[in-house]
Phi, psi and omega in degrees: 000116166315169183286346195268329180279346155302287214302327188260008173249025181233327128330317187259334148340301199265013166278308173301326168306312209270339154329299174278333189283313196282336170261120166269329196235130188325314181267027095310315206280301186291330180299310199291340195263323189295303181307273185338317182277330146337294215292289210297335165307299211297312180287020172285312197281006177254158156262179235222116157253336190244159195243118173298135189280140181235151204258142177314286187304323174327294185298341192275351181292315180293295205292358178290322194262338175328124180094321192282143171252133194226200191225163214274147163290162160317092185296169180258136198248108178289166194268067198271005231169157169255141187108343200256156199257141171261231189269016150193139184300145179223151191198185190015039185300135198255156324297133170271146211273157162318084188095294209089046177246286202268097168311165166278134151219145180223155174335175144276126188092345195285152196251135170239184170247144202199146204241172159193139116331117151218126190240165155197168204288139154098195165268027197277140195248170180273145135208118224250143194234160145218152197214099172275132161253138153292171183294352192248002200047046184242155197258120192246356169200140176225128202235119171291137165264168184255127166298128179223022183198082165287357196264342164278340186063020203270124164240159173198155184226164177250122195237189173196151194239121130103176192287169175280112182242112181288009190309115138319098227293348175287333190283159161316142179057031187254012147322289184309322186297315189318253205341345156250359166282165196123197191278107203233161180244149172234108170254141191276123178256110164277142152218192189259146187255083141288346164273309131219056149312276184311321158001269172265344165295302197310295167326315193277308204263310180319311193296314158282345181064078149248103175062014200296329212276348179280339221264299175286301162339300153326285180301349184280305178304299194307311156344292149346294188300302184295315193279015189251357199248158163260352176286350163298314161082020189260154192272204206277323186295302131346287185302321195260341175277262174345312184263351158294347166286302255219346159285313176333292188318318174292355193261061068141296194296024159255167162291178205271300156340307214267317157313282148009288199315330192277346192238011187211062157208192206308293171323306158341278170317326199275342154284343166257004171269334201239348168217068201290143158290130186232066175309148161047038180318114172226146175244129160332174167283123194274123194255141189274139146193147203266107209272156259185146171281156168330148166089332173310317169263308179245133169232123196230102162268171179200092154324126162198162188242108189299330185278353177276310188295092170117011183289139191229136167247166189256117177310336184270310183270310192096023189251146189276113156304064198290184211240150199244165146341270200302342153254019175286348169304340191266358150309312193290291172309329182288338200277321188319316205288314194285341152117007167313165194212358168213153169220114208280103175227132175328185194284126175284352186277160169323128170247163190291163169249338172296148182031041158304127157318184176219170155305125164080064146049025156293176197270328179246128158305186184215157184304320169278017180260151181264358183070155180295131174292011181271306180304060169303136203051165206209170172259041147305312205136152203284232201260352150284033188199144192267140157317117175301328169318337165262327215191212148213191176268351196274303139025270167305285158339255180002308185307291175316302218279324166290324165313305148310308165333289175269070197348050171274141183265160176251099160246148200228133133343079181272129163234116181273092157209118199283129174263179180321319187280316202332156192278326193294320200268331145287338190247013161213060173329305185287023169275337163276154173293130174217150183312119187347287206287029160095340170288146186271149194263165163257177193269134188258097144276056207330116025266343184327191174194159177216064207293319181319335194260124164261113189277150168268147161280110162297329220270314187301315198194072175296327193291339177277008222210327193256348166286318180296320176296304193324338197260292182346301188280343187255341165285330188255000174288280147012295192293325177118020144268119192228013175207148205229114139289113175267115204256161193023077205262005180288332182274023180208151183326105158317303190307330158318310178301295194302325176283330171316311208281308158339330207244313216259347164225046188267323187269322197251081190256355129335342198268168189236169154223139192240145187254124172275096188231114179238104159188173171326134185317316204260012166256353178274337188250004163259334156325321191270020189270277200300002173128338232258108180292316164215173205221095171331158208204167162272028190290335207267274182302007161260075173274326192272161183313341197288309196298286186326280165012282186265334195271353183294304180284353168270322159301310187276020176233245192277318190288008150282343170306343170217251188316098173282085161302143192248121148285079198264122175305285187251153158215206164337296203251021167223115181193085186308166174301335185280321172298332180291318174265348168299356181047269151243354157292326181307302199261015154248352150303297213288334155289339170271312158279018145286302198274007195249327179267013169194136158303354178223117158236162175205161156252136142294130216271157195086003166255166275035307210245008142094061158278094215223344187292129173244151181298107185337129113128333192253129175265064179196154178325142173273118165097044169296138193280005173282341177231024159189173188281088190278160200240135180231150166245076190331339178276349163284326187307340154331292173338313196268299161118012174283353151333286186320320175304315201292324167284333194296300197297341182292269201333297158338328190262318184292344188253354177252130173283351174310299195309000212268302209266166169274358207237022187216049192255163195190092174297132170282140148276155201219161185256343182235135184318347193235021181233155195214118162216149183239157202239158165192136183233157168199138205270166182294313201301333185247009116001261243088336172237023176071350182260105168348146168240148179192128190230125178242147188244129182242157170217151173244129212290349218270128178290000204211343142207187188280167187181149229244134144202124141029114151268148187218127185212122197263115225277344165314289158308292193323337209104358218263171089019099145273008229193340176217181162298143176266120148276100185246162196247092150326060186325357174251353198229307179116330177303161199241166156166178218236110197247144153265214170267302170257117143272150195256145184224129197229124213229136184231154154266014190240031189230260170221117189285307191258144112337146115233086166313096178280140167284134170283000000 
């Protein structure tokens, strides 16, 4: 076969290529066959008056090339079935869906990672695109990937599916946002690097003077080849950079060198980096995620108890004055000050009077304990109905609307449980578990007890039970509530979790939900199956560098694609020894590696103001606010200055997109046990702002001394500058230095407990 009858079945190849690469769906892929065969009638019945004109280089290109015989590119083999392989293979695309049921999910914008197996038989070399469609299928990104395992074939690129938006669902333009959230696709495209394959041989034989003119010859055809396809995408400008090349290449009277040269340099390369010859195109099964509104993955809460807020006690008597709805705007404000973006409050409703607690959860109350806001209802009324002591609903409403105003979201606490008074135990009795003689049990976790608590029996009557929540949640979705905490939500039917969520955000589909679940992996991941957006964690009991290590990467890896973990240092019902011994270095580590070691964090209000004491024998506070009113003095929290921390790292997380994903952390090794430092990277193509982001964060975990170590960072992975000083910045201090592949780092805690570093 001449080189000129290569160049015109290698057009149509690549008309046909461009065809298949661009239809996804069968019945496009047939519209485009129906229309094509019109169109090829109509011009049959005309006759050809004109001859398309080729251009001086075109023509002096052919005739350079006139006569060489080459060998056919990889055709492209279609896919007519899923199982079927094309002509170059692709396999294990990471993240992979549940089933092929449970989509992977991310934020809108937060940047992930997506893997492939892509091979082809022999040394032949590879290369891999990954390409996002949107829910409507129009392709909003295309990324070339990168080989990081050649002995695996293993490639993988970092994508995103649409920009990053702090919008609220109450604000101007959070149309526009709804309208990209849904079901977005990633398909991984392999081909065969004919170019460089011909390449890496064409060097080796110039260099030995081997076998060179079939050698150079070849590249002169793929050059050619290459500026004829359209599937490439290459402009007009481009196309004439090819065929000068590819005459140059061809031309006898140069040297071997010189030849060689036209098709091996820097312009070349770089049209092959952004517009590749793409043999044999073959595509993945296009993998579903399901992208999520703002605030699903980054997050910042901030937890307080509305009866606690505005509390006032009387110097003379000691009796406590609690605090309402209408002073709780001042909570509202500390979270706004501290740089939070939710703000979390516990259940508002009438709590019971039958088995009411006492303080620190004894069994008999005293006349003035308010009791748990957990033991819900009374006969005010059940899980519809705002405590009066705080309020009225119109109130509550008030609340949501400042809150929005300084653009805070309302999570609101769902606890599905009763107390004894609930409304519930009279007008539907067979919704509880009760005991042979016919008595309703209270809730058990043996050895616990819960005497305040009426557990619900799923088993009678779920579908009543789940119409009933279903009204509950949509009166307070109403009210100005748009994220729901489900406290123990492990302790009741996943499927229950899945028809509530199902149904409550088929009308509100803006509402998020978070599971308070510290229970087994595989109920935790069916939770986040079934709707559950984030997720409580064991993040409070992972303190040593060891722990930390390995759990850093487990949140922040495949397993975020669905359990979005939230870090909470503390919260009501937690407050481990290391914060109980560390004092204020303690408790500004455990903020730095909450908010830096995840995309979703939260505080519990009173770590500010160094609340640490535990209830003998317990890991929680001791005069704990679940069973009373704490009266607080908000002007100490200066003293300590863990406020301040708590405004630096928000402000810190809002101005870098590394803080944004769950998928893009890399523990650094370190030389001393008590220093811990991680990484979190994002290449400029997913920014937003065209500059790489890239933040190391080091800490020293020991609260009581100083300590010294090797930081080590490997710049390659990372992205980084090899070639120069890294100038990173300290985002809590501001000081500056000048970084490498190892650096020493010296951390006091009465000093600086942590770094957190920008690359400049």
């Amino acid at each position: 076969m001449g080189i000129m009858a290569v160049l015109q079945s290698a057009q149509r190849n690549s008309d046909n290529s461009d065809t298949t690469s661009r239809k996804s769906k069968a019945t496009s892929a047939a519209k485009t066959t129906k229309s094509a065969s019109k169109t090829s009638k109509t011009a049959a019945s005309k006759p050809t008056t004109k001859r398309k004109r080729v251009d001086p280089e075109t023509r002096r290109m052919n005739e350079a090339l006139n006569g060489l015989v080459v060998e056919a590119p990889a055709p492209v083999i279609e896919v007519k079935e899923p199982g079927e392989f094309g002509r170059i293979n692709i396999m294990d695309v990471t993240p992979g869906e549940e089933r092929g049921t449970y989509p992977a999910r991310v934020e809108i914008g937060e940047p992930f990672k997506v893997t492939a197996q892509v091979f082809i038989e022999g040394r032949t070399k590879v290369g891999a695109t990954a390409v996002v469609r949107n829910p409507r299928g129009r392709e909003t990104m295309r990324l070339p990937m990168t080989c990081t395992n050649p002995g695996l074939d293993r490639w993988e690129v970092t994508l995103k599916c649409g920009e990053h938006s702090d919008l609220k669902p109450w604000e101007d333009g959070y149309a526009a946002v709804k309208r990209q959230l849904g079901i977005w696709t990633v398909t991984v495209e392999g081909w065969e690097d004919t170019y460089t394959s011909w390449l890496h041989d064409a060097r080796i034989k110039v260099k030995v003077e081997d076998d060179v003119e079939n050698a150079l010859n070849s590249g002169a055809e793929l050059l050619a080849r290459w500026a004829l396809t359209k599937e490439s995408g290459i402009t007009a400008k481009d196309r004439k950079v090819l065929e000068q090349a590819a005459e140059t290449m061809a031309n006898k009277e140069l040297s071997p060198k010189e030849r060689l040269a036209a098709g091996d340099n820097p312009e070349i390369a770089a049209l092959h980096e952004t517009h590749p010859l793409r043999d044999g195109l073959s595509a993945s099964q296009p993998q579903r995620f399901k992208v999520e509104r703002p605030k699903s993955s980054f997050a910042a809460w901030y937890q307080f108890f509305p009866r606690s807020e505005g509390a006032t006690r009387d110097p003379q008597t000691g009796k406590i004055t609690q605090g309402t709805l209408k002073t709780s705007i001042s909570g509202l404000e500390r979270a706004k000050a501290e740089g939070f973006d939710i703000v979390y409050l516990p259940p508002i409703f009438p709590i019971g009077v039958t088995n009411r607690k006492g303080r620190n959860n004894t069994l008999v109350a005293g006349p003035d304990d308010p009791g748990s806001p957990f033991g819900i209802g009374s006969e005010l009324g059940g899980h519809d109905t705002v405590d009066p002591l705080l309020g009225t609903m119109d109130d509550f409403k008030a609340l949501c609307q400042r809150a929005h105003e300084l653009g805070l979201e309302i999570a609101l606490d769902f606890a599905l449980q009763c107390s004894p008074d609930h409304p519930w135990v009279k007008q539907h009795p067979e919704w509880f578990r009760h005991k042979p003689d016919g008595t309703i049990a209270f809730a058990e976790n043996p050895p616990k007890k819960y005497q305040d608590i009426y557990p619900i029996d799923f088993n009678t009557d779920m579908p009543g039970i789940e119409k009933e929540v279903e009204r509950v949640l949509n009166l307070w979705i109403d009210a100005g509530v748009t994220i729901f905490r489900i406290d123990n939500p492990h302790t009741k039917p996943v499927r229950f979790w899945q028809d509530v969520i199902a149904a409550v955000t088929k009308r509100h589909p803006e509402v998020l939900f978070l599971a308070e679940a510290f229970t087994r992996p595989g109920m935790m991941r069916a939770l986040s199956y079934v709707g559950f957006t984030q997720s409580h964690c064991y993040f409070p009991w992972r303190n040593t560098k060891e722990e930390l290590a390995e759990y850093l990467p487990v949140t922040n890896g495949d397993d975020g694609y669905y359990q979005h973990n939230t870090f909470w240092p503390t919260t009501p019902d937690i407050l481990t020894a290391y914060v109980r011994d560390n004092g204020i270095a303690g408790h500004c580590v455990r903020a730095v590696l909450a908010a830096m070691g995840s995309p979703s964090w939260g505080i519990y209000n009173g770590f500010e103001l160094l609340e640490n004491k535990q209830r003998p024998g317990f890991e929680e506070q001791i005069d704990n606010e679940k069973y009373e009113v704490k009266v607080r003095d908000w002007d100490k929290a200066k003293k300590y200055g863990v406020a301040k921390m708590l405004t630096a790292l928000n402000k810190i997380r809002r101005s870098h997109p590394a803080a944004l994903s769950y998928h893009n952390l890399t523990v650094l090794e370190t030389s001393d046990p008590n220093i811990l430092a991680f990484a979190r990277h994002t290449p400029a193509d997913l920014t937003g702002t065209g500059q790489a982001d890239t933040l190391i964060v080091v800490v020293n975990l020991d609260g009581h001394d100083a300590h010294q170590a090797m930081v080590h960072l490997d710049l390659d992975k990372l992205g980084l500058p090899t070639d120069r000083p890294l100038n990173v910045r300290d985002e809590l201090t501001g000081r500056e230095f000048q970084w490498g592949w190892d650096n020493f780092v010296s951390l006091a805690p009465w000093a600086d407990v942590a770094h957190v570093l920008t690359v400049q």
